[in-house]
Short mmCIF file of C-alpha atoms and ligand atoms in Angstrom, two decimals:
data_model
loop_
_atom_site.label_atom_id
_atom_site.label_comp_id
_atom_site.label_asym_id
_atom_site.label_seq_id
_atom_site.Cartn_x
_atom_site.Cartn_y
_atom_site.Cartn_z
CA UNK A 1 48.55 86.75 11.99
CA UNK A 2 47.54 89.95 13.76
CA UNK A 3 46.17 92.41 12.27
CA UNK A 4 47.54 96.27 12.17
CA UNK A 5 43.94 97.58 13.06
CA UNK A 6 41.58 96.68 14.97
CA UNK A 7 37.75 95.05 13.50
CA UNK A 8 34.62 93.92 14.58
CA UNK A 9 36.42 90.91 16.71
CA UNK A 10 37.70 93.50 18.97
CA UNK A 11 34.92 95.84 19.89
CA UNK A 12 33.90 93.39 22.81
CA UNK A 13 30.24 93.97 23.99
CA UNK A 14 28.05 96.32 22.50
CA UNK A 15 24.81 96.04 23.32
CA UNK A 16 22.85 99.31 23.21
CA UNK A 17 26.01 101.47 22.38
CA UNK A 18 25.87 104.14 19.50
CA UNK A 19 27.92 103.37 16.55
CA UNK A 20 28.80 105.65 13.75
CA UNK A 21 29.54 103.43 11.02
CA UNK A 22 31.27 105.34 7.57
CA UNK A 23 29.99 103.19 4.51
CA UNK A 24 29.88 103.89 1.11
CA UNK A 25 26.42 104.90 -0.19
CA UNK A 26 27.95 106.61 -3.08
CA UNK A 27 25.60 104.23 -5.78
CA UNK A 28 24.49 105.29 -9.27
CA UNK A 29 21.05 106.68 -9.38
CA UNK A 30 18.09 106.69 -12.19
CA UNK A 31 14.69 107.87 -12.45
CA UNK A 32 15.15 108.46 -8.46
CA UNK A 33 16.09 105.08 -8.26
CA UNK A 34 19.12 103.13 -7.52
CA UNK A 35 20.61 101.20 -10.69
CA UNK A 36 23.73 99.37 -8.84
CA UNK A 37 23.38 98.14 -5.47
CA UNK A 38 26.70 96.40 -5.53
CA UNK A 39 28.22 98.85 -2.53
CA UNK A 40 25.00 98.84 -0.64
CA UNK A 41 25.53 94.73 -0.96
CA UNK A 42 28.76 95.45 0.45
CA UNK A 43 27.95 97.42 3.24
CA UNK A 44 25.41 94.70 4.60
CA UNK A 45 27.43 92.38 6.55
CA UNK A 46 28.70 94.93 8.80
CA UNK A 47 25.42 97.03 9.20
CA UNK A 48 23.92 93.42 9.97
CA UNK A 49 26.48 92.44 12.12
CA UNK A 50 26.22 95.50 14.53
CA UNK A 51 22.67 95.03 14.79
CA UNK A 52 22.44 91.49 15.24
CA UNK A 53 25.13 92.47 17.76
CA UNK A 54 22.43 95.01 19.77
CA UNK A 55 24.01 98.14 18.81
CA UNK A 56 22.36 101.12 17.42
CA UNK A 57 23.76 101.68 13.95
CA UNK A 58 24.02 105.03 12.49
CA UNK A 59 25.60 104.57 9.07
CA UNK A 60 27.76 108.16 7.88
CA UNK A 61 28.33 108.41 4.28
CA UNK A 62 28.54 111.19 1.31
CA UNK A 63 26.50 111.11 -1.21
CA UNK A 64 26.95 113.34 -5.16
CA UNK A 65 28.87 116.53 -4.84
CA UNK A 66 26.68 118.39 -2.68
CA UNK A 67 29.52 120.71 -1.95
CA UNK A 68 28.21 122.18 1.58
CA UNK A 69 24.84 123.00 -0.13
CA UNK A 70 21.13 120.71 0.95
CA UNK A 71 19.41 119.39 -1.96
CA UNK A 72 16.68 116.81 -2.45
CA UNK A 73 18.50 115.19 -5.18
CA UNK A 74 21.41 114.54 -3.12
CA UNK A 75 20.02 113.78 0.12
CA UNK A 76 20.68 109.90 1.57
CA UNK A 77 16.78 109.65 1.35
CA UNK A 78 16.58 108.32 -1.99
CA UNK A 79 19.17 105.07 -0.72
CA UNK A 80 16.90 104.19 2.19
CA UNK A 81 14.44 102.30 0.29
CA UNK A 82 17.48 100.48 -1.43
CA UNK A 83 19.35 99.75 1.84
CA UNK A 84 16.14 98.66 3.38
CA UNK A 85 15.59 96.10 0.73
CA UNK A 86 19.43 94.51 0.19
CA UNK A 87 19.07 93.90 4.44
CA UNK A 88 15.89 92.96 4.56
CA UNK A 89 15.43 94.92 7.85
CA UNK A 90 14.02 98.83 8.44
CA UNK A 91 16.41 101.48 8.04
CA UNK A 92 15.42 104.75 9.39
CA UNK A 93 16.59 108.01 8.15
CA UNK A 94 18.05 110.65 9.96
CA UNK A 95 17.69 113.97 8.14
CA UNK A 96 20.68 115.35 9.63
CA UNK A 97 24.49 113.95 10.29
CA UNK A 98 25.03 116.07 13.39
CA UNK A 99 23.75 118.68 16.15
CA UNK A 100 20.04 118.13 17.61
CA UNK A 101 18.58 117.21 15.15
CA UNK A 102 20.53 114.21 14.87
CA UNK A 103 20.48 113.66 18.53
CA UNK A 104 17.03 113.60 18.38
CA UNK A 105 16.33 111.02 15.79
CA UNK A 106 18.90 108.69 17.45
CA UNK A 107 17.69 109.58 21.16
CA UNK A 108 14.20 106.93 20.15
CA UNK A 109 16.05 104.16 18.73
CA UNK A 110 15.91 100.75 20.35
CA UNK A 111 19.32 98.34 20.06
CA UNK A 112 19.34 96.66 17.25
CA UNK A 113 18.06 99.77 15.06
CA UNK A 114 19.76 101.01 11.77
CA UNK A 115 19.61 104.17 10.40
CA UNK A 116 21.12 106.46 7.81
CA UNK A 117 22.38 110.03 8.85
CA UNK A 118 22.02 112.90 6.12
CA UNK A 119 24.59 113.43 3.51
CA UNK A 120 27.91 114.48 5.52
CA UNK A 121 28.93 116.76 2.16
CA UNK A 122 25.98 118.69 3.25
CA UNK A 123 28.41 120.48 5.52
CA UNK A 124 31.37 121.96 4.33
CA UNK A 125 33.23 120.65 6.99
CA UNK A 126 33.32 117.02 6.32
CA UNK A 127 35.64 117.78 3.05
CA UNK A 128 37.47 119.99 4.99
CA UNK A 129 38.00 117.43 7.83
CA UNK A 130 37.05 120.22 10.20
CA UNK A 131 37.53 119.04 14.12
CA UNK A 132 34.05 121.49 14.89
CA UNK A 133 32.32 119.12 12.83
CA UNK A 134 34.02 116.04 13.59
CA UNK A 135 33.59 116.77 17.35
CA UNK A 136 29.69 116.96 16.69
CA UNK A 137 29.40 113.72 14.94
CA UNK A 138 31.46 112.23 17.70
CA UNK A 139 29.19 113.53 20.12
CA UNK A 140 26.77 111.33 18.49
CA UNK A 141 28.41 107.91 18.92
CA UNK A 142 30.54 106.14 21.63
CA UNK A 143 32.40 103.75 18.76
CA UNK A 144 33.22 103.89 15.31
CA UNK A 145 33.84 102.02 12.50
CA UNK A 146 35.04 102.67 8.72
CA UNK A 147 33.59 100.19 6.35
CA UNK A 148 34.22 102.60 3.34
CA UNK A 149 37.83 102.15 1.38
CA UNK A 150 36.71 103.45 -1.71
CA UNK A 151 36.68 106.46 0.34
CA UNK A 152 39.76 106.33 2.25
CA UNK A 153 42.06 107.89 0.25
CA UNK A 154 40.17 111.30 1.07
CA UNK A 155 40.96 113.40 4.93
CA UNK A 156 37.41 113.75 5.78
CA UNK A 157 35.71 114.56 8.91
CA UNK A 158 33.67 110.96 8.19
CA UNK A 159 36.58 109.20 6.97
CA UNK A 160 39.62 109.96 8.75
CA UNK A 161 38.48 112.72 11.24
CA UNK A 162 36.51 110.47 13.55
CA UNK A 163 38.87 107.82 13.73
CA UNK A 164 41.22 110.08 16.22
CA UNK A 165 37.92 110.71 18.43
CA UNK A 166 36.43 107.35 19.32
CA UNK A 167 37.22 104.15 19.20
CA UNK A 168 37.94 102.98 15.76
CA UNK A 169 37.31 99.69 13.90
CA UNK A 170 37.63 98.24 10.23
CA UNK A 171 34.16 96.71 8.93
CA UNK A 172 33.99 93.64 7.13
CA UNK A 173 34.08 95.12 4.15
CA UNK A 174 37.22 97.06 4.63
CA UNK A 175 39.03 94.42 6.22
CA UNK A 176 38.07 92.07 3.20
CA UNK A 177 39.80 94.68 1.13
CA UNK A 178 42.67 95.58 3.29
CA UNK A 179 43.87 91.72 3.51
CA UNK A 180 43.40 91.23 -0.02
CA UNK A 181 45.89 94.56 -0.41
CA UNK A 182 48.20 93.11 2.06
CA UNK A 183 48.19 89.95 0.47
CA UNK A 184 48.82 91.46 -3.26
CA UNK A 185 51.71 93.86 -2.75
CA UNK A 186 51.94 94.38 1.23
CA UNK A 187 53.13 90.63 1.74
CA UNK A 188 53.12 89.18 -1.18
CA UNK A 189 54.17 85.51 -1.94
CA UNK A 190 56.45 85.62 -4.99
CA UNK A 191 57.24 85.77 -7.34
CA UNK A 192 54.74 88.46 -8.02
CA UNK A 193 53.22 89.88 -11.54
CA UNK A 194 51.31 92.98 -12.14
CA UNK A 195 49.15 94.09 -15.36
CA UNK A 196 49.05 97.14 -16.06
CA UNK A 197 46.87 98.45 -19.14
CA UNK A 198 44.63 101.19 -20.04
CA UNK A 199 44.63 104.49 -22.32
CA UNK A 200 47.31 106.60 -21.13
CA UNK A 201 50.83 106.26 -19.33
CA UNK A 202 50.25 109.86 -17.84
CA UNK A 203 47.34 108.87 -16.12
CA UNK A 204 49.40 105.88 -14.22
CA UNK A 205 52.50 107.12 -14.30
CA UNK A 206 52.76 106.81 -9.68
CA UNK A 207 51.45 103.54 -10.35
CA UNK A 208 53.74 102.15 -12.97
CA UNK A 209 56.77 104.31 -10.77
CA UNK A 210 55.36 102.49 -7.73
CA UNK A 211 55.15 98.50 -9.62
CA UNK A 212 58.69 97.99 -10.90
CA UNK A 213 60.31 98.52 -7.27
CA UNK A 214 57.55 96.17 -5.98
CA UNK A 215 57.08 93.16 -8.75
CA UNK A 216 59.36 90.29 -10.19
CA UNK A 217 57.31 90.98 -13.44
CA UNK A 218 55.10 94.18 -15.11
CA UNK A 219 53.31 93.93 -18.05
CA UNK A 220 52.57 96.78 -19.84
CA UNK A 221 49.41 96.59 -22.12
CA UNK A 222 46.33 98.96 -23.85
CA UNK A 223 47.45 102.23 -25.12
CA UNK A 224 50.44 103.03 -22.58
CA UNK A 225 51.98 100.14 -24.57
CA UNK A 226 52.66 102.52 -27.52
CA UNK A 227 53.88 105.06 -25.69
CA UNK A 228 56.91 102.03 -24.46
CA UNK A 229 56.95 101.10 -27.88
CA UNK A 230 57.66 104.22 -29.26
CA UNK A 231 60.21 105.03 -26.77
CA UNK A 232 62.19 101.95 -27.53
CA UNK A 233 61.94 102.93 -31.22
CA UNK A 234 58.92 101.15 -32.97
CA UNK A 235 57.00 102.95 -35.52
CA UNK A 236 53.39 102.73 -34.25
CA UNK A 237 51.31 104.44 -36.77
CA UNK A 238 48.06 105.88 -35.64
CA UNK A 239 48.09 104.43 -32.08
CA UNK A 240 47.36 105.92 -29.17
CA UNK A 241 50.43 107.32 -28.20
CA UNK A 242 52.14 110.18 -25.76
CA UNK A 243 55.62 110.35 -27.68
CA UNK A 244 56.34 113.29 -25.45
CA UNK A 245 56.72 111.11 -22.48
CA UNK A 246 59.68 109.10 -24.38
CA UNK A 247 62.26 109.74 -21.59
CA UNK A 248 59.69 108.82 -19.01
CA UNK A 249 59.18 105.99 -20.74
CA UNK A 250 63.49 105.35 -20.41
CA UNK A 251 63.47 106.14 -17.40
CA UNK A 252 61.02 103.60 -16.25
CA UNK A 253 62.90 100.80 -17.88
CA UNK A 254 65.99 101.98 -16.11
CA UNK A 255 64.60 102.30 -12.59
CA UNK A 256 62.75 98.74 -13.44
CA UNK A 257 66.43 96.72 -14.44
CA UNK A 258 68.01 98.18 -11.44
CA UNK A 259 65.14 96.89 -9.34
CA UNK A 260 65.50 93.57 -11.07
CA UNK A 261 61.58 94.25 -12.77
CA UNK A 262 60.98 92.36 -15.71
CA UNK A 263 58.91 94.72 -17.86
CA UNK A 264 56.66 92.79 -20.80
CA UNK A 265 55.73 94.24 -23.67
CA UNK A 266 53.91 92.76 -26.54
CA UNK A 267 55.80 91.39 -29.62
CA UNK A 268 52.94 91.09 -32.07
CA UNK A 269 49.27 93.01 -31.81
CA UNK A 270 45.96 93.33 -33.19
CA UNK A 271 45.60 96.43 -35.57
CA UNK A 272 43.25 98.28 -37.86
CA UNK A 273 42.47 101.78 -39.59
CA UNK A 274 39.63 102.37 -37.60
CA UNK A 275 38.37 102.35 -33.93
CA UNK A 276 35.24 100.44 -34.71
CA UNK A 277 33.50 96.87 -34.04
CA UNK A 278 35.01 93.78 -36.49
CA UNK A 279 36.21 96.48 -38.99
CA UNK A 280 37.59 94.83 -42.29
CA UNK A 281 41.04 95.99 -42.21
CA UNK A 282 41.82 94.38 -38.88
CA UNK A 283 44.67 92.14 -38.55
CA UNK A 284 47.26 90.66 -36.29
CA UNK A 285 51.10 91.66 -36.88
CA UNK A 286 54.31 91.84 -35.42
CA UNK A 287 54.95 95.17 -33.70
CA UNK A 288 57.39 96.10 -36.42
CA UNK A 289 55.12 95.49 -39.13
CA UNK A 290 52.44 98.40 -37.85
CA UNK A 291 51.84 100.91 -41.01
CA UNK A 292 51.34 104.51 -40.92
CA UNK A 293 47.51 104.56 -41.06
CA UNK A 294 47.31 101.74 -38.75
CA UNK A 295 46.16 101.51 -35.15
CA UNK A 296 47.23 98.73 -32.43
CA UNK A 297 44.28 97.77 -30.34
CA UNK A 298 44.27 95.03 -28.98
CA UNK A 299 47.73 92.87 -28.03
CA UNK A 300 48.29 89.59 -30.13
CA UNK A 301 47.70 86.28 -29.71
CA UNK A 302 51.21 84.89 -29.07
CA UNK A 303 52.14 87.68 -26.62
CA UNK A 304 48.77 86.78 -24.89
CA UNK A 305 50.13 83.13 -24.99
CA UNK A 306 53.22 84.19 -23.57
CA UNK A 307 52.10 86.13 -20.72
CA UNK A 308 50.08 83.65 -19.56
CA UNK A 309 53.08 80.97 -19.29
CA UNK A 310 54.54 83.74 -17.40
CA UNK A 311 51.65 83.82 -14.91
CA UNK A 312 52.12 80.25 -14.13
CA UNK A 313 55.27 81.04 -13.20
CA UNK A 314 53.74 83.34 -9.97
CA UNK A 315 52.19 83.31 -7.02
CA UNK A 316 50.46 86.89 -6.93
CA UNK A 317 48.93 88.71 -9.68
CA UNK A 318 47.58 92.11 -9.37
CA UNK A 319 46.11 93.79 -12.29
CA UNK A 320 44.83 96.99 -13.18
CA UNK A 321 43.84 98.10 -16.83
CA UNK A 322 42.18 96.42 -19.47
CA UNK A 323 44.81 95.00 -22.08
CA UNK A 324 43.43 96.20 -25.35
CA UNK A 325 40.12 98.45 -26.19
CA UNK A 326 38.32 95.86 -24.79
CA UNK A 327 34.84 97.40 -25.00
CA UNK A 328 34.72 97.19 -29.02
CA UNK A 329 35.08 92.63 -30.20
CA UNK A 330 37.80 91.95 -31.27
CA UNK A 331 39.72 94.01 -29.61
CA UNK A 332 38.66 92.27 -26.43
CA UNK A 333 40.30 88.94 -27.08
CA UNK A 334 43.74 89.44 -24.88
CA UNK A 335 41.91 90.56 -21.99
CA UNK A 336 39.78 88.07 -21.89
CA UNK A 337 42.21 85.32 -22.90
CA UNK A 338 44.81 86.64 -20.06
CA UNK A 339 41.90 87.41 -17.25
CA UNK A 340 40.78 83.43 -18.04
CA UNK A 341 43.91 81.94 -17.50
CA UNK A 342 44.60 83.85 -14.26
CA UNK A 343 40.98 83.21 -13.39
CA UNK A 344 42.09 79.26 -13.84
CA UNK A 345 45.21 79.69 -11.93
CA UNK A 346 43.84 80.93 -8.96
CA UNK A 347 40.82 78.23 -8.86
CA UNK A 348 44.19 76.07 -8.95
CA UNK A 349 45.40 77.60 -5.87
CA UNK A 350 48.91 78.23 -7.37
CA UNK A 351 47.72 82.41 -8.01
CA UNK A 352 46.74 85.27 -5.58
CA UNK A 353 45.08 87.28 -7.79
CA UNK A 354 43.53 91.03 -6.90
CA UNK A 355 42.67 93.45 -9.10
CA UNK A 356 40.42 96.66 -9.59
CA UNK A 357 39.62 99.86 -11.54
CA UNK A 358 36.45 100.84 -13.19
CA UNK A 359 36.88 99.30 -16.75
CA UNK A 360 38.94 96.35 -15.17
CA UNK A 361 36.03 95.27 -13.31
CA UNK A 362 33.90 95.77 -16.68
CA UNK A 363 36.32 94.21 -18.69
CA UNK A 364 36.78 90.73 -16.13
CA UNK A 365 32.91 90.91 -15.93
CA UNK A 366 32.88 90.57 -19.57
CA UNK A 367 35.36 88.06 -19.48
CA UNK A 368 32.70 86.51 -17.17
CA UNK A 369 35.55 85.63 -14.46
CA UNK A 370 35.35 88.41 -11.72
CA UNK A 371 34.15 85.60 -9.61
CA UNK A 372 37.07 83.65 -9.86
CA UNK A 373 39.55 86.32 -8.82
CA UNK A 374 40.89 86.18 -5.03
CA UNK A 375 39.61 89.60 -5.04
CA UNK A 376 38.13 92.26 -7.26
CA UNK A 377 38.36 96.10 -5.41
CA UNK A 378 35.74 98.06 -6.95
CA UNK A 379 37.08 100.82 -5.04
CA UNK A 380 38.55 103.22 -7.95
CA UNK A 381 40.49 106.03 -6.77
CA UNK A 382 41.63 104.53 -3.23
CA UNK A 383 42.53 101.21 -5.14
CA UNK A 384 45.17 103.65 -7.75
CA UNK A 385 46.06 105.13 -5.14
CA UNK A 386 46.90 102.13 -3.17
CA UNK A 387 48.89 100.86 -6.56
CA UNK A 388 50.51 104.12 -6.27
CA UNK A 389 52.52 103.01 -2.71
CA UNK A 390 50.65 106.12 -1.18
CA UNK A 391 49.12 106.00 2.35
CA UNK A 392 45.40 106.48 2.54
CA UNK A 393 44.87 108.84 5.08
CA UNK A 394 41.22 106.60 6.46
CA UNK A 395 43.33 103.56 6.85
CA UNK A 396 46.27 105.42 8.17
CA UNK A 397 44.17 106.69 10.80
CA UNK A 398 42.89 102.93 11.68
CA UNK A 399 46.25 101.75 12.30
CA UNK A 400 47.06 104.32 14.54
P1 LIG B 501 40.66 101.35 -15.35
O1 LIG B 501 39.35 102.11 -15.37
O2 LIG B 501 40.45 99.90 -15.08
O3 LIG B 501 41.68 101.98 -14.42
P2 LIG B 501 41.64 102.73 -17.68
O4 LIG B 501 40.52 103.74 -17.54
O5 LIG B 501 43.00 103.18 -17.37
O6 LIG B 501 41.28 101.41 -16.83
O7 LIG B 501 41.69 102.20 -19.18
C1 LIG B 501 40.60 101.69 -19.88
C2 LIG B 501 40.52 102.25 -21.26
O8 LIG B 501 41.71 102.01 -22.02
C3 LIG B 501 39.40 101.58 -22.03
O9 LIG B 501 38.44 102.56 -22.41
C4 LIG B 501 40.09 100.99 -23.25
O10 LIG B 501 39.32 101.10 -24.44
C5 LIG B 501 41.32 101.85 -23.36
N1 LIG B 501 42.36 101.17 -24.15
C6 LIG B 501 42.97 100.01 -23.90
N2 LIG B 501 43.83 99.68 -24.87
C7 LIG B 501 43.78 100.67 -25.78
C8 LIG B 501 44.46 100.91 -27.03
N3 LIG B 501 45.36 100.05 -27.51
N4 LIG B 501 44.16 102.04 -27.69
C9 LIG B 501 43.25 102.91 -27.17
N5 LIG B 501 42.59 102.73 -26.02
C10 LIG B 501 42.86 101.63 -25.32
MG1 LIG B 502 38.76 103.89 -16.42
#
């Protein structure tokens, strides 16, 4: 099947060329030092790839909240060590993104070189997606590519601005994630579930808007579950709950029975009287059985049981939000239970499964099966945003 953007395939030779490459750098820092090289490890194959191919890479990314203003503590300096290390090859850095000075430091490297450009937020033009400073980091390369979706949901001069200048290509890395989208809700094979969990409905409201025109099945878990609960009339106690978005809640249902969207929600759960680890008055009831000082959790065992029959019933899964307050035992059990069985499924072959958001990738981690997923985005706001139906303006810009 051909692809809507072009990648690495079709850049054809390029030996010696310059090519700006946008990856994310963005990683967690402490004591000066990197803690989580997962997006540096993610980067790699396309960095490699363009040098192995003899091209001069010049890798654009942001780095902290610099907000137009140089600082040593958010300079791309302190990942050059780290990058150096995950490719096992000398990365040079560049302490500027654009003008002469930049031209300069690329002007003595040899094909085959890699090397890391100053923080873009350094200029207040990259946010801004200014065409002055896009034009001067074009002037730098003759290609580029975007290996950064966890950045693509943002107009930047680096992300979306030099795509309309040179030639543009997906990386590896964004292609990896871009089929796995496609695959999930683009083209999905049905019939096709989604999870969604978390704290609040308000803060997934586009998404959950977005799901029930787009999947045979939702399931609603975490603390948004109350808030469904409550709308339809069930007493839930102390939960986490935002009874003000009651008709919200309605109107969800509706829009998800005309759209033929079976919505799930959990007959029995796992309460208790306080937010804490194995406290003594936890205990599993039926959602009409919750009392007024109690708090629902976690969802229950037979639910749990239930969902996952419904799973083997699809083809796709794609899941985003933990299904109980899975951080704190026992209220980790449905997660865990649910994540394993799609986890099993897809080693089957009869699931697609793709999911992503901060504490899902914790919580599938924990579950110790965020291997066995067809794909795990660890892309945050871009990957919402994605769920959302919305049009990331970096990926827009690749298709054309
Ligand atoms: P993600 O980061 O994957 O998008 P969210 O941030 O939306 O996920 O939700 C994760 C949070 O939801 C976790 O901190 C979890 O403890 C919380 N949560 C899940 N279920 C409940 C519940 N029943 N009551 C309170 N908090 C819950
Ligand atoms: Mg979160």
């Amino acid at each position: 099947m051909t692809k809507p953007f072009k990648t690495l395939d079709d850049m054809g030779d390029i030996t010696g060329k310059c090519v700006l490459v946008r990856e994310d750098l963005n990683v967690p820092m402490q004591d000066h030092a990197v803690s989580d090289d997962t997006r540096l490890r993610a980067a790699a194959p396309t960095i490699l790839e363009l040098a192995d191919r003899g091209a001069k890479v010049l890798i654009l990314a942001h780095f902290g909240r610099p907000k137009g203003q140089k600082s040593p503590e958010t300079s791309l300096s302190l990942v050059t060590r780290a990058l150096t290390h995950v490719l096992g090859r000398d990365v040079q850095f560049i302490p500027e993104c654009v003008g002469e000075g930049a031209a300069a430091g690329i002007a003595v490297m040899q094909p085959g070189d890699i090397a890391i450009l100053e923080n873009t937020r350094f200029h207040l033009g990259e946010e801004k997606n200014d065409p002055a400073l896009v034009a001067g980091m074009a002037a730098l390369g003759d290609l580029y590519v975007n290996d950064a979706f966890s950045a693509a949901h943002r107009a930047h001069a680096s992300t979306e601005g030099l795509a309309h200048k040179l030639p543009a290509f997906a990386g590896r890395s964004m292609e990896k994630e871009l089929d796995a989208l496609e695959a999930a809700l683009g083209n999905p094979q049905k019939p096709v579930a989604a999870v969604v969990g978390g704290a609040k409905v308000s803060t997934k409201l586009d998404v959950l808007n977005n799901l029930v025109t787009q999947v045979d099945h939702l399931i609603i878990g975490g603390g948004m579950a109350n808030t469904f609960l409550h709308a339809r009339g069930v007493d839930v106690g102390k939960s986490l709950c935002e009874k003000d978005l009651a008709e919200t809640a309605e109107a969800i249902f509706a829009k998800a029975e005309a759209a033929g969207c079976t919505i799930h929600l959990p007959y029995d759960v796992v309460v208790a009287k306080e937010f804490a680890a194995n406290p003594p008055s936890v205990r599993t009831c039926n959602v009409h059985e919750v009392a007024a000082d109690e708090m629902i959790l976690d969802v229950g065992p037979a639910a749990v049981e239930a969902l996952g029959d419904a799973l083997k019933n699809c083809r796709t899964l794609v899941w985003n939000g933990p299904l109980g307050a899975f951080e704190i035992p026992p209220f980790d059990a449905a997660t865990v239970a649910l994540a394993r069985t799609a986890a099993a499924l897809t080693k089957e072959g009869s699931l697609v499964s793709v999911a992503g958001g901060g504490d899902t990738v914790a919580a599938l981690n924990h579950a110790g099966v965020a291997g066995d997923f067809t794909f795990v985005s660890t892309a945050g706001g871009a990957f919402l945003e994605w769920m959302e139906g919305k049009e990331l303006p970096g990926v827009k810009a690749l298709i054309g």
